[in-house]
């Protein structure tokens, strides 16, 4: 058996094959083209789509108020204008061209490092919008302090990683919302259940959940301001920058080591929260637990909906890594130790169900139990689906001209559906008649509405809203309202201090279940529509959400938060006494935003003007004794919206006593759904533009036989994304190709023109993890034709495909299957044969050992975590990332003429080649290092 050890360093998981390099990846689909304008204030340029002037004015006011608050807290004034770019919905935000990475549903906004652009969507709530806006503006202050403040040490983009992430995210949360209900809930949970990360763990990113970086960081700043003074917030951050030593900065500002401060911080919150325990319950003490997120390694089991017969509960979950709709049996007559759970619909894997809106959805059954309604992102818009709850078959899908849809609720008779629809800068309550296909607008204001429920006789709707007489559209105080369908008469049902949310009507319309945080902790409450009696019926330590009636009125289903996740519970409530709950358990601390000192009437509206500026510039130089110098430069410039983008990559390389220069420069226009680009290139050695994969080619001396090369030309690219997951691409290239090999080389010299046209279809719905792809399918089919235009040009045809399938097993292991194949034919195909063997193909065979006009290649890999991580003590005090392991088998062939699987004389494999091996994987973001033995 031949053996080989292969070391690979790659910046992304791309096929570096000899068939072709297929550009996998999901798509951004610009279904709507915006015409942009700018609102200029003294500190901000606010970019907004035409027709959103009112939102732009609100943004200007909030941003300038936030500026005063942040500047006062950090004792810092910005030295540059900050661009704020608004999108009218989260879906439009996901499709932005400012960054090319695909954005998920959980991203509320971002602040881009190089141009300091603050980018965020409006999702219907002005209170939530302010939170995200101020959070991102704090990051803009961070970057300005780190990179633009000449009064202290100016950091480079490479040293920003010296500032712990929790320091930045925690400050952004604290200065945008203070110490709010969410931080309060998370801190209670992790202290009571001993799940907290120490300050040392946060610094090293050793946390059970990334959410702790935000919420524990937020809690730390509340502690810092209360114990050491609010001035320390900015002083600590500047000292981290100037001292270039986080531990020393902590010592300077608090007089304590990080370990001593950690003890004081934890004890501070224990003194607050431990007295609250008296008389309260952990979640499992409050009801029967049906889902177990810690066992299934999930986080969300939410939005329960009880079937009319009380035997099933449908809910949203990410227990299968995707966001799914599952149904769990709750029939009291069946005393099963393990209840049956059936997944009826898989989300996030297809264009029809691109996103399942875990945090803004509501499931409801029809009165007969044969329909289940919910909302999902489908082909780039929100659509209400009505499905068969037995098998997930879609019975009906309803599209509306709204930017987003939240909280759909089906009436018991199945004729009406209520929901929250967003139109540009406002969201309102709507009713839709399923029989007549009529749409009714029930509310008409700038306030935020949520969680509607329709009465059994369809005469009224109950919902939550932050409506108030003062006209404060940002107020974080939701009450429960009743509004009649016929007369639009609105009345308050529950209007206590705090948020009253997620009301559910009993089957006789006489009682409400809802949640409230009037004591500081979200619990379930019951309200009588007849008598007005109101009181708490749960008393947990962490939080209760989504209370839902059983039809008999004797039980309720609910969601409880504990141990950093959400689970479904059932509780008997018949005869449970109402607790008035008139005492506060915990306190929240809000941020008071002072008025801006800039006169907003002096703001100026101007049209958007396309101007280019640098996105990034990367330079690298290396030297070796064998090859001499090598250098790389990469630069990208674009306009502020990213619709126009120019990318230049070039390198100098010394090889075989030759000084060569390779480059590629391209312009891309991305404003519309159809993307296109043009470019030019030159390649004077086989390595092309220098990349990390070139390391392997150098190690194995792949191109020892090449003497001279010059490959240059121009190209054009057109790409049409059908959806987030699949696209069609067309590329045309006209080039000159010259290559001269040594006399003893098997490769043929080539001196001719190449006029190529290629068409490819790509599909990709893969979900990624720390060490690579976890689950899903990706594949490309490509056909390429080279045309002889002048009579002296190369002419050949290439057809190839690359298919890959990943299976996540028990959320711990991955089975990866891949297969690729290709065929060359035509008069000049001899010059462009496929090559097999080596680190990217058959890992147990010599580099490029086999060649031919026909090829197929397959591999099977079993991937696992080999070592969870290594924790070092003195003097390093750090922990390594997990070390992955892999067992693999490769097989394939490259041949000309007829194919011979085995040698008939010896019985051994002939054209067919196979190898086995094992390897290791280590991620040092953004690099994934591979070491394989085959």
Short mmCIF file of C-alpha atoms in Angstrom, two decimals, residues 23-31 94-95 102-105 322-323 346-356 376-380 673 719-729 760-768 775-781:
data_model
loop_
_atom_site.label_atom_id
_atom_site.label_comp_id
_atom_site.label_asym_id
_atom_site.label_seq_id
_atom_site.Cartn_x
_atom_site.Cartn_y
_atom_site.Cartn_z
CA UNK A 23 -17.93 28.17 -6.39
CA UNK A 24 -20.41 26.78 -3.89
CA UNK A 25 -22.30 28.93 -1.41
CA UNK A 26 -25.78 30.31 -0.84
CA UNK A 27 -27.13 33.34 -2.68
CA UNK A 28 -28.30 36.81 -1.92
CA UNK A 29 -31.32 37.54 -4.09
CA UNK A 30 -32.08 41.21 -4.73
CA UNK A 31 -35.76 40.84 -5.50
CA UNK A 94 -30.56 39.81 4.55
CA UNK A 95 -30.17 40.62 0.84
CA UNK A 102 -25.31 35.32 3.94
CA UNK A 103 -27.12 36.75 6.98
CA UNK A 104 -29.44 34.62 9.09
CA UNK A 105 -32.68 35.46 10.86
CA UNK A 322 -32.93 23.03 11.46
CA UNK A 323 -35.98 25.03 12.51
CA UNK A 346 -38.55 20.78 8.03
CA UNK A 347 -37.60 24.43 7.62
CA UNK A 348 -34.46 26.27 6.55
CA UNK A 349 -33.57 23.65 3.92
CA UNK A 350 -35.62 24.70 0.91
CA UNK A 351 -36.68 27.86 -0.88
CA UNK A 352 -40.28 27.27 0.13
CA UNK A 353 -39.37 27.39 3.82
CA UNK A 354 -36.24 29.55 3.93
CA UNK A 355 -36.84 30.78 7.48
CA UNK A 356 -39.25 29.71 10.21
CA UNK A 376 -42.47 31.33 7.09
CA UNK A 377 -40.05 33.13 4.80
CA UNK A 378 -40.65 31.68 1.34
CA UNK A 379 -38.79 32.71 -1.81
CA UNK A 380 -37.75 36.00 -0.21
CA UNK A 673 -31.23 40.27 -9.12
CA UNK A 719 -25.23 35.08 -12.46
CA UNK A 720 -28.93 34.63 -11.84
CA UNK A 721 -30.00 33.39 -8.39
CA UNK A 722 -33.38 31.67 -8.48
CA UNK A 723 -33.48 31.56 -4.69
CA UNK A 724 -31.24 31.48 -1.65
CA UNK A 725 -30.18 27.95 -2.53
CA UNK A 726 -29.74 27.63 -6.29
CA UNK A 727 -28.48 29.74 -9.19
CA UNK A 728 -27.44 29.67 -12.83
CA UNK A 729 -24.08 31.12 -13.89
CA UNK A 760 -23.19 26.01 -14.56
CA UNK A 761 -26.05 25.25 -12.20
CA UNK A 762 -25.32 25.31 -8.47
CA UNK A 763 -27.37 24.22 -5.45
CA UNK A 764 -26.29 24.65 -1.82
CA UNK A 765 -28.31 24.32 1.40
CA UNK A 766 -25.45 23.20 3.64
CA UNK A 767 -25.35 24.23 7.29
CA UNK A 768 -21.87 24.87 8.66
CA UNK A 775 -25.63 18.77 7.11
CA UNK A 776 -27.20 19.35 3.72
CA UNK A 777 -26.46 19.01 0.05
CA UNK A 778 -24.40 21.04 -2.39
CA UNK A 779 -23.66 20.40 -6.00
CA UNK A 780 -22.71 21.92 -9.33
CA UNK A 781 -23.17 20.76 -12.89
#
